[in-house]
Amino acid sequence: MNGFFLGAALNRCLLNVTLAPMNSPVLIACAHGTRNAAGQAAIRQVMAEIEAARPGLKVLEAYVDVQEPELSAVVAALPEGAAAVVVPLLLSTGFHVKVDVPKAISGRPEVVAARPLGPDPRLAELLASHLRAAGLGENDGVLLAAAGSSLPDGSVDSEEQGRLLAKLLPNKVRVAYGASAQPTVPDGVAALRAELAADGTPGRVFIASYLLATGYFHDQLAKAGADVVTAPLLPSLVLSEIALERFDGVVTS
């Protein structure tokens, strides 16, 4: 993110700092997990930014895969009767949101789950800013590359994020997946390149990385045959802002 967008996001976040009520539930920030050190640091930075934006709010770290502490262990360690909201630091309603999170909080009615971070218009704005910073031209095509899910809801959410992005750009915007859904990213790149050629457009194919941080899936994007691959969404204060809104939406409902 360039200095302008980072400065604007920082100013917005600082202006919206609010104190957590004394009886505020715990926020369990639940990410997927990665073995990539830079990706781990990026996710922990989001958790720190949530705490900084809401002084007094207790934020607990949790994961559904790869890393520890596991979400189920974090929930089990809560004092009996302690209220908590699990905020998935995930971008769509896939298997982890539909299966893993409900399983982890079952039997604890005082622990509830918020919806994931995406889709969201602010993520579309962030994706568009990354594409423009990478040199996107009006004749280029954009492939939104999401992680993918074995459940149909994950694709629905990613397709909606693609529509939100398309509203901000004059370019063709298509969606593809790193795993568990079709089309795959390499197939999506090939199809979009063929589509541009059929239209007589000498444009390039840009992959918009719809991933939170670096790691296995982002590394695979460089091998998919696109001309340009944008950076993942983090670092950006937009993600902590959305996470707090998801938390508040559950607490105030």
PDB file of C-alpha atoms in Angstrom:
ATOM      1  CA  MET A   1       0.000   0.000   0.000  1.00  0.00           C
ATOM      2  CA  ASN A   2       1.448   3.414  -0.901  1.00  0.00           C
ATOM      3  CA  GLY A   3       1.869   6.223   1.593  1.00  0.00           C
ATOM      4  CA  PHE A   4      -1.333   7.990   0.635  1.00  0.00           C
ATOM      5  CA  PHE A   5      -3.598   4.987   1.227  1.00  0.00           C
ATOM      6  CA  LEU A   6      -1.745   3.944   4.377  1.00  0.00           C
ATOM      7  CA  GLY A   7      -1.932   7.463   5.780  1.00  0.00           C
ATOM      8  CA  ALA A   8      -5.621   7.758   4.988  1.00  0.00           C
ATOM      9  CA  ALA A   9      -6.370   4.390   6.556  1.00  0.00           C
ATOM     10  CA  LEU A  10      -4.326   5.267   9.645  1.00  0.00           C
ATOM     11  CA  ASN A  11      -6.138   8.570  10.076  1.00  0.00           C
ATOM     12  CA  ARG A  12      -9.513   6.853   9.728  1.00  0.00           C
ATOM     13  CA  CYS A  13      -8.544   4.198  12.265  1.00  0.00           C
ATOM     14  CA  LEU A  14      -7.251   6.717  14.814  1.00  0.00           C
ATOM     15  CA  LEU A  15     -10.381   8.827  14.502  1.00  0.00           C
ATOM     16  CA  ASN A  16     -12.512   5.749  15.226  1.00  0.00           C
ATOM     17  CA  VAL A  17     -10.708   4.583  18.361  1.00  0.00           C
ATOM     18  CA  THR A  18     -13.278   3.744  21.031  1.00  0.00           C
ATOM     19  CA  LEU A  19     -12.952   2.271  24.469  1.00  0.00           C
ATOM     20  CA  ALA A  20     -14.407  -1.176  25.047  1.00  0.00           C
ATOM     21  CA  PRO A  21     -17.142  -1.363  27.693  1.00  0.00           C
ATOM     22  CA  MET A  22     -16.104  -3.028  30.938  1.00  0.00           C
ATOM     23  CA  ASN A  23     -18.355  -6.022  30.209  1.00  0.00           C
ATOM     24  CA  SER A  24     -17.352  -6.312  26.543  1.00  0.00           C
ATOM     25  CA  PRO A  25     -17.004  -9.906  25.300  1.00  0.00           C
ATOM     26  CA  VAL A  26     -13.588 -11.226  24.395  1.00  0.00           C
ATOM     27  CA  LEU A  27     -12.768 -11.047  20.679  1.00  0.00           C
ATOM     28  CA  ILE A  28     -11.209 -14.274  19.422  1.00  0.00           C
ATOM     29  CA  ALA A  29      -9.377 -13.403  16.209  1.00  0.00           C
ATOM     30  CA  CYS A  30      -9.347 -16.678  14.311  1.00  0.00           C
ATOM     31  CA  ALA A  31      -7.117 -16.969  11.250  1.00  0.00           C
ATOM     32  CA  HIS A  32      -6.402 -19.919   8.973  1.00  0.00           C
ATOM     33  CA  GLY A  33      -2.748 -20.343   9.904  1.00  0.00           C
ATOM     34  CA  THR A  34       0.410 -20.511   7.801  1.00  0.00           C
ATOM     35  CA  ARG A  35       3.985 -21.776   8.067  1.00  0.00           C
ATOM     36  CA  ASN A  36       5.224 -18.642   6.317  1.00  0.00           C
ATOM     37  CA  ALA A  37       6.917 -16.352   8.871  1.00  0.00           C
ATOM     38  CA  ALA A  38       5.990 -13.146   7.038  1.00  0.00           C
ATOM     39  CA  GLY A  39       2.388 -14.311   6.794  1.00  0.00           C
ATOM     40  CA  GLN A  40       2.300 -15.109  10.505  1.00  0.00           C
ATOM     41  CA  ALA A  41       3.644 -11.652  11.325  1.00  0.00           C
ATOM     42  CA  ALA A  42       1.072  -9.971   9.076  1.00  0.00           C
ATOM     43  CA  ILE A  43      -1.836 -11.733  10.791  1.00  0.00           C
ATOM     44  CA  ARG A  44      -0.510 -10.923  14.267  1.00  0.00           C
ATOM     45  CA  GLN A  45      -0.194  -7.293  13.183  1.00  0.00           C
ATOM     46  CA  VAL A  46      -3.928  -7.259  12.398  1.00  0.00           C
ATOM     47  CA  MET A  47      -4.631  -8.567  15.896  1.00  0.00           C
ATOM     48  CA  ALA A  48      -2.434  -5.833  17.383  1.00  0.00           C
ATOM     49  CA  GLU A  49      -4.222  -3.206  15.304  1.00  0.00           C
ATOM     50  CA  ILE A  50      -7.606  -4.429  16.576  1.00  0.00           C
ATOM     51  CA  GLU A  51      -6.412  -3.988  20.162  1.00  0.00           C
ATOM     52  CA  ALA A  52      -4.943  -0.559  19.399  1.00  0.00           C
ATOM     53  CA  ALA A  53      -8.211   0.627  17.858  1.00  0.00           C
ATOM     54  CA  ARG A  54     -10.318  -0.589  20.797  1.00  0.00           C
ATOM     55  CA  PRO A  55      -8.467  -0.015  24.097  1.00  0.00           C
ATOM     56  CA  GLY A  56      -9.740  -2.341  26.804  1.00  0.00           C
ATOM     57  CA  LEU A  57     -10.918  -5.026  24.392  1.00  0.00           C
ATOM     58  CA  LYS A  58      -9.257  -8.368  25.053  1.00  0.00           C
ATOM     59  CA  VAL A  59      -8.162 -10.022  21.804  1.00  0.00           C
ATOM     60  CA  LEU A  60      -7.196 -13.706  21.772  1.00  0.00           C
ATOM     61  CA  GLU A  61      -5.227 -15.366  18.971  1.00  0.00           C
ATOM     62  CA  ALA A  62      -6.547 -18.588  17.417  1.00  0.00           C
ATOM     63  CA  TYR A  63      -6.240 -20.685  14.243  1.00  0.00           C
ATOM     64  CA  VAL A  64      -8.235 -23.349  12.417  1.00  0.00           C
ATOM     65  CA  ASP A  65      -5.259 -25.030  10.731  1.00  0.00           C
ATOM     66  CA  VAL A  66      -1.441 -25.287  10.699  1.00  0.00           C
ATOM     67  CA  GLN A  67      -0.724 -22.987  13.655  1.00  0.00           C
ATOM     68  CA  GLU A  68      -1.455 -23.041  17.366  1.00  0.00           C
ATOM     69  CA  PRO A  69      -3.301 -22.233  19.510  1.00  0.00           C
ATOM     70  CA  GLU A  70      -6.172 -24.050  17.875  1.00  0.00           C
ATOM     71  CA  LEU A  71      -9.554 -22.357  18.123  1.00  0.00           C
ATOM     72  CA  SER A  72     -11.099 -25.226  20.075  1.00  0.00           C
ATOM     73  CA  ALA A  73      -8.334 -25.000  22.697  1.00  0.00           C
ATOM     74  CA  VAL A  74      -8.771 -21.234  23.046  1.00  0.00           C
ATOM     75  CA  VAL A  75     -12.526 -21.616  23.550  1.00  0.00           C
ATOM     76  CA  ALA A  76     -12.029 -24.441  26.053  1.00  0.00           C
ATOM     77  CA  ALA A  77      -9.636 -22.268  28.065  1.00  0.00           C
ATOM     78  CA  LEU A  78     -12.185 -19.486  28.525  1.00  0.00           C
ATOM     79  CA  PRO A  79     -13.622 -19.214  32.048  1.00  0.00           C
ATOM     80  CA  GLU A  80     -17.021 -20.867  32.361  1.00  0.00           C
ATOM     81  CA  GLY A  81     -19.707 -18.403  31.298  1.00  0.00           C
ATOM     82  CA  ALA A  82     -17.254 -15.915  29.748  1.00  0.00           C
ATOM     83  CA  ALA A  83     -18.739 -14.235  26.686  1.00  0.00           C
ATOM     84  CA  ALA A  84     -16.697 -14.222  23.500  1.00  0.00           C
ATOM     85  CA  VAL A  85     -17.093 -13.506  19.789  1.00  0.00           C
ATOM     86  CA  VAL A  86     -15.079 -15.455  17.241  1.00  0.00           C
ATOM     87  CA  VAL A  87     -14.188 -13.139  14.359  1.00  0.00           C
ATOM     88  CA  PRO A  88     -12.901 -15.207  11.418  1.00  0.00           C
ATOM     89  CA  LEU A  89      -9.920 -13.468   9.819  1.00  0.00           C
ATOM     90  CA  LEU A  90     -10.972 -15.217   6.630  1.00  0.00           C
ATOM     91  CA  LEU A  91     -12.290 -13.839   3.355  1.00  0.00           C
ATOM     92  CA  SER A  92     -15.258 -16.099   2.623  1.00  0.00           C
ATOM     93  CA  THR A  93     -17.845 -18.441   4.105  1.00  0.00           C
ATOM     94  CA  GLY A  94     -16.136 -21.733   3.412  1.00  0.00           C
ATOM     95  CA  PHE A  95     -15.494 -24.971   5.310  1.00  0.00           C
ATOM     96  CA  HIS A  96     -13.663 -23.334   8.215  1.00  0.00           C
ATOM     97  CA  VAL A  97     -16.479 -20.843   8.854  1.00  0.00           C
ATOM     98  CA  LYS A  98     -19.289 -23.336   8.273  1.00  0.00           C
ATOM     99  CA  VAL A  99     -17.787 -26.384  10.014  1.00  0.00           C
ATOM    100  CA  ASP A 100     -14.640 -25.746  12.058  1.00  0.00           C
ATOM    101  CA  VAL A 101     -15.799 -22.634  13.899  1.00  0.00           C
ATOM    102  CA  PRO A 102     -19.260 -23.990  14.875  1.00  0.00           C
ATOM    103  CA  LYS A 103     -17.644 -27.237  16.053  1.00  0.00           C
ATOM    104  CA  ALA A 104     -15.146 -25.342  18.212  1.00  0.00           C
ATOM    105  CA  ILE A 105     -17.811 -23.271  19.971  1.00  0.00           C
ATOM    106  CA  SER A 106     -20.462 -25.980  20.317  1.00  0.00           C
ATOM    107  CA  GLY A 107     -21.581 -26.439  23.903  1.00  0.00           C
ATOM    108  CA  ARG A 108     -20.614 -22.858  24.770  1.00  0.00           C
ATOM    109  CA  PRO A 109     -23.746 -20.766  24.087  1.00  0.00           C
ATOM    110  CA  GLU A 110     -22.012 -17.666  25.440  1.00  0.00           C
ATOM    111  CA  VAL A 111     -19.453 -17.913  22.621  1.00  0.00           C
ATOM    112  CA  VAL A 112     -20.781 -16.853  19.217  1.00  0.00           C
ATOM    113  CA  ALA A 113     -19.293 -16.326  15.767  1.00  0.00           C
ATOM    114  CA  ALA A 114     -19.260 -13.289  13.506  1.00  0.00           C
ATOM    115  CA  ARG A 115     -19.170 -13.476   9.736  1.00  0.00           C
ATOM    116  CA  PRO A 116     -15.872 -13.419   7.833  1.00  0.00           C
ATOM    117  CA  LEU A 117     -14.136 -10.307   6.543  1.00  0.00           C
ATOM    118  CA  GLY A 118     -15.312 -10.664   2.961  1.00  0.00           C
ATOM    119  CA  PRO A 119     -16.961  -9.832   0.763  1.00  0.00           C
ATOM    120  CA  ASP A 120     -16.765  -6.107   1.486  1.00  0.00           C
ATOM    121  CA  PRO A 121     -16.598  -2.939  -0.660  1.00  0.00           C
ATOM    122  CA  ARG A 122     -13.533  -1.770   1.255  1.00  0.00           C
ATOM    123  CA  LEU A 123     -11.668  -4.894   0.202  1.00  0.00           C
ATOM    124  CA  ALA A 124     -12.584  -4.099  -3.393  1.00  0.00           C
ATOM    125  CA  GLU A 125     -11.109  -0.615  -2.946  1.00  0.00           C
ATOM    126  CA  LEU A 126      -7.937  -2.133  -1.505  1.00  0.00           C
ATOM    127  CA  LEU A 127      -7.654  -4.618  -4.377  1.00  0.00           C
ATOM    128  CA  ALA A 128      -8.176  -1.832  -6.904  1.00  0.00           C
ATOM    129  CA  SER A 129      -5.465   0.301  -5.281  1.00  0.00           C
ATOM    130  CA  HIS A 130      -3.019  -2.619  -5.471  1.00  0.00           C
ATOM    131  CA  LEU A 131      -3.838  -3.161  -9.140  1.00  0.00           C
ATOM    132  CA  ARG A 132      -3.388   0.508 -10.019  1.00  0.00           C
ATOM    133  CA  ALA A 133      -0.110   0.630  -8.099  1.00  0.00           C
ATOM    134  CA  ALA A 134       1.064  -2.388 -10.116  1.00  0.00           C
ATOM    135  CA  GLY A 135       0.412  -0.509 -13.377  1.00  0.00           C
ATOM    136  CA  LEU A 136      -2.999  -1.796 -14.467  1.00  0.00           C
ATOM    137  CA  GLY A 137      -4.034  -0.332 -17.827  1.00  0.00           C
ATOM    138  CA  GLU A 138      -7.516  -0.022 -19.246  1.00  0.00           C
ATOM    139  CA  ASN A 139      -6.907  -2.822 -21.786  1.00  0.00           C
ATOM    140  CA  ASP A 140      -5.640  -5.288 -19.206  1.00  0.00           C
ATOM    141  CA  GLY A 141      -7.688  -8.123 -17.723  1.00  0.00           C
ATOM    142  CA  VAL A 142      -8.000  -8.872 -14.004  1.00  0.00           C
ATOM    143  CA  LEU A 143      -8.259 -12.294 -12.417  1.00  0.00           C
ATOM    144  CA  LEU A 144      -9.315 -12.210  -8.774  1.00  0.00           C
ATOM    145  CA  ALA A 145      -7.451 -15.148  -7.226  1.00  0.00           C
ATOM    146  CA  ALA A 146      -9.113 -16.545  -4.097  1.00  0.00           C
ATOM    147  CA  ALA A 147      -8.011 -19.477  -1.970  1.00  0.00           C
ATOM    148  CA  GLY A 148     -11.093 -21.544  -2.826  1.00  0.00           C
ATOM    149  CA  SER A 149     -13.443 -23.694  -0.778  1.00  0.00           C
ATOM    150  CA  SER A 150     -15.022 -27.122  -1.058  1.00  0.00           C
ATOM    151  CA  LEU A 151     -18.349 -25.540  -0.030  1.00  0.00           C
ATOM    152  CA  PRO A 152     -20.377 -23.507  -2.551  1.00  0.00           C
ATOM    153  CA  ASP A 153     -20.738 -20.540  -0.193  1.00  0.00           C
ATOM    154  CA  GLY A 154     -17.037 -19.826  -0.541  1.00  0.00           C
ATOM    155  CA  SER A 155     -17.369 -19.386  -4.290  1.00  0.00           C
ATOM    156  CA  VAL A 156     -20.477 -17.249  -3.867  1.00  0.00           C
ATOM    157  CA  ASP A 157     -18.587 -14.870  -1.598  1.00  0.00           C
ATOM    158  CA  SER A 158     -15.597 -14.679  -3.928  1.00  0.00           C
ATOM    159  CA  GLU A 159     -17.828 -14.053  -6.937  1.00  0.00           C
ATOM    160  CA  GLU A 160     -19.499 -11.219  -5.019  1.00  0.00           C
ATOM    161  CA  GLN A 161     -16.084  -9.757  -4.207  1.00  0.00           C
ATOM    162  CA  GLY A 162     -15.289  -9.952  -7.905  1.00  0.00           C
ATOM    163  CA  ARG A 163     -18.458  -8.015  -8.727  1.00  0.00           C
ATOM    164  CA  LEU A 164     -17.563  -5.359  -6.172  1.00  0.00           C
ATOM    165  CA  LEU A 165     -14.117  -5.021  -7.731  1.00  0.00           C
ATOM    166  CA  ALA A 166     -15.556  -4.847 -11.255  1.00  0.00           C
ATOM    167  CA  LYS A 167     -17.654  -1.836 -10.233  1.00  0.00           C
ATOM    168  CA  LEU A 168     -14.444   0.100  -9.579  1.00  0.00           C
ATOM    169  CA  LEU A 169     -12.580  -0.789 -12.769  1.00  0.00           C
ATOM    170  CA  PRO A 170     -13.183  -0.504 -16.527  1.00  0.00           C
ATOM    171  CA  ASN A 171     -11.396  -3.845 -17.016  1.00  0.00           C
ATOM    172  CA  LYS A 172     -12.690  -7.355 -17.483  1.00  0.00           C
ATOM    173  CA  VAL A 173     -12.726  -8.975 -14.022  1.00  0.00           C
ATOM    174  CA  ARG A 174     -12.951 -12.726 -13.605  1.00  0.00           C
ATOM    175  CA  VAL A 175     -12.555 -15.028 -10.566  1.00  0.00           C
ATOM    176  CA  ALA A 176     -10.468 -18.182 -10.079  1.00  0.00           C
ATOM    177  CA  TYR A 177      -9.324 -20.340  -7.173  1.00  0.00           C
ATOM    178  CA  GLY A 178      -6.137 -21.736  -5.698  1.00  0.00           C
ATOM    179  CA  ALA A 179      -7.776 -24.994  -4.586  1.00  0.00           C
ATOM    180  CA  SER A 180     -11.063 -26.862  -4.098  1.00  0.00           C
ATOM    181  CA  ALA A 181     -13.071 -24.878  -6.681  1.00  0.00           C
ATOM    182  CA  GLN A 182     -13.136 -24.180 -10.409  1.00  0.00           C
ATOM    183  CA  PRO A 183     -11.674 -22.622 -12.431  1.00  0.00           C
ATOM    184  CA  THR A 184      -8.147 -22.971 -11.094  1.00  0.00           C
ATOM    185  CA  VAL A 185      -5.940 -19.900 -11.258  1.00  0.00           C
ATOM    186  CA  PRO A 186      -3.803 -21.200 -14.171  1.00  0.00           C
ATOM    187  CA  ASP A 187      -6.971 -22.097 -16.105  1.00  0.00           C
ATOM    188  CA  GLY A 188      -8.447 -18.712 -15.273  1.00  0.00           C
ATOM    189  CA  VAL A 189      -5.341 -16.934 -16.551  1.00  0.00           C
ATOM    190  CA  ALA A 190      -5.437 -18.896 -19.810  1.00  0.00           C
ATOM    191  CA  ALA A 191      -9.163 -18.278 -20.302  1.00  0.00           C
ATOM    192  CA  LEU A 192      -8.872 -14.552 -19.625  1.00  0.00           C
ATOM    193  CA  ARG A 193      -5.880 -14.237 -21.974  1.00  0.00           C
ATOM    194  CA  ALA A 194      -7.891 -15.987 -24.694  1.00  0.00           C
ATOM    195  CA  GLU A 195     -10.846 -13.695 -24.003  1.00  0.00           C
ATOM    196  CA  LEU A 196      -8.678 -10.599 -24.389  1.00  0.00           C
ATOM    197  CA  ALA A 197      -7.177 -11.948 -27.619  1.00  0.00           C
ATOM    198  CA  ALA A 198     -10.634 -12.745 -29.029  1.00  0.00           C
ATOM    199  CA  ASP A 199     -11.666  -9.154 -28.395  1.00  0.00           C
ATOM    200  CA  GLY A 200      -8.568  -7.895 -30.182  1.00  0.00           C
ATOM    201  CA  THR A 201      -7.305  -6.356 -26.956  1.00  0.00           C
ATOM    202  CA  PRO A 202      -3.507  -6.436 -26.586  1.00  0.00           C
ATOM    203  CA  GLY A 203      -3.788  -6.296 -22.808  1.00  0.00           C
ATOM    204  CA  ARG A 204      -1.968  -8.131 -20.072  1.00  0.00           C
ATOM    205  CA  VAL A 205      -3.418 -10.448 -17.434  1.00  0.00           C
ATOM    206  CA  PHE A 206      -3.162  -9.204 -13.855  1.00  0.00           C
ATOM    207  CA  ILE A 207      -3.777 -11.494 -10.897  1.00  0.00           C
ATOM    208  CA  ALA A 208      -5.352  -9.623  -7.987  1.00  0.00           C
ATOM    209  CA  SER A 209      -4.260 -11.616  -4.946  1.00  0.00           C
ATOM    210  CA  TYR A 210      -7.395 -12.025  -2.828  1.00  0.00           C
ATOM    211  CA  LEU A 211      -5.396 -13.460   0.045  1.00  0.00           C
ATOM    212  CA  LEU A 212      -4.582 -11.907   3.400  1.00  0.00           C
ATOM    213  CA  ALA A 213      -0.855 -12.553   3.461  1.00  0.00           C
ATOM    214  CA  THR A 214       2.079 -14.311   1.870  1.00  0.00           C
ATOM    215  CA  GLY A 215       2.225 -18.073   2.135  1.00  0.00           C
ATOM    216  CA  TYR A 216       1.726 -21.201   0.052  1.00  0.00           C
ATOM    217  CA  PHE A 217      -1.268 -20.037  -1.983  1.00  0.00           C
ATOM    218  CA  HIS A 218       0.215 -16.635  -2.762  1.00  0.00           C
ATOM    219  CA  ASP A 219       3.502 -18.255  -3.826  1.00  0.00           C
ATOM    220  CA  GLN A 220       1.588 -20.415  -6.325  1.00  0.00           C
ATOM    221  CA  LEU A 221       0.176 -17.355  -8.078  1.00  0.00           C
ATOM    222  CA  ALA A 222       3.576 -16.517  -9.545  1.00  0.00           C
ATOM    223  CA  LYS A 223       3.488 -19.861 -11.389  1.00  0.00           C
ATOM    224  CA  ALA A 224       0.045 -19.375 -12.958  1.00  0.00           C
ATOM    225  CA  GLY A 225       1.176 -17.622 -16.142  1.00  0.00           C
ATOM    226  CA  ALA A 226      -0.073 -14.079 -15.512  1.00  0.00           C
ATOM    227  CA  ASP A 227       1.912 -10.988 -16.489  1.00  0.00           C
ATOM    228  CA  VAL A 228       1.577  -9.319 -13.088  1.00  0.00           C
ATOM    229  CA  VAL A 229       0.631 -10.574  -9.613  1.00  0.00           C
ATOM    230  CA  THR A 230      -0.336  -8.017  -6.982  1.00  0.00           C
ATOM    231  CA  ALA A 231       0.617  -8.178  -3.319  1.00  0.00           C
ATOM    232  CA  PRO A 232      -1.797  -9.765  -0.822  1.00  0.00           C
ATOM    233  CA  LEU A 233      -4.184  -7.568   1.138  1.00  0.00           C
ATOM    234  CA  LEU A 234      -1.978  -7.101   4.191  1.00  0.00           C
ATOM    235  CA  PRO A 235      -0.595  -4.891   5.559  1.00  0.00           C
ATOM    236  CA  SER A 236      -3.630  -2.614   5.741  1.00  0.00           C
ATOM    237  CA  LEU A 237      -5.612  -1.144   8.614  1.00  0.00           C
ATOM    238  CA  VAL A 238      -8.759  -1.809   6.592  1.00  0.00           C
ATOM    239  CA  LEU A 239      -8.752  -5.436   7.790  1.00  0.00           C
ATOM    240  CA  SER A 240      -8.747  -4.556  11.505  1.00  0.00           C
ATOM    241  CA  GLU A 241     -11.482  -1.992  10.837  1.00  0.00           C
ATOM    242  CA  ILE A 242     -13.692  -4.610   9.197  1.00  0.00           C
ATOM    243  CA  ALA A 243     -12.925  -7.153  11.945  1.00  0.00           C
ATOM    244  CA  LEU A 244     -14.128  -4.731  14.613  1.00  0.00           C
ATOM    245  CA  GLU A 245     -17.303  -4.056  12.639  1.00  0.00           C
ATOM    246  CA  ARG A 246     -17.973  -7.787  12.448  1.00  0.00           C
ATOM    247  CA  PHE A 247     -17.473  -8.001  16.222  1.00  0.00           C
ATOM    248  CA  ASP A 248     -19.749  -5.029  16.891  1.00  0.00           C
ATOM    249  CA  GLY A 249     -22.410  -6.417  14.569  1.00  0.00           C
ATOM    250  CA  VAL A 250     -22.725  -9.490  16.802  1.00  0.00           C
ATOM    251  CA  VAL A 251     -22.445  -7.658  20.142  1.00  0.00           C
ATOM    252  CA  THR A 252     -25.110  -5.070  19.289  1.00  0.00           C
ATOM    253  CA  SER A 253     -27.534  -7.412  17.527  1.00  0.00           C
TER     254      SER A 253
END
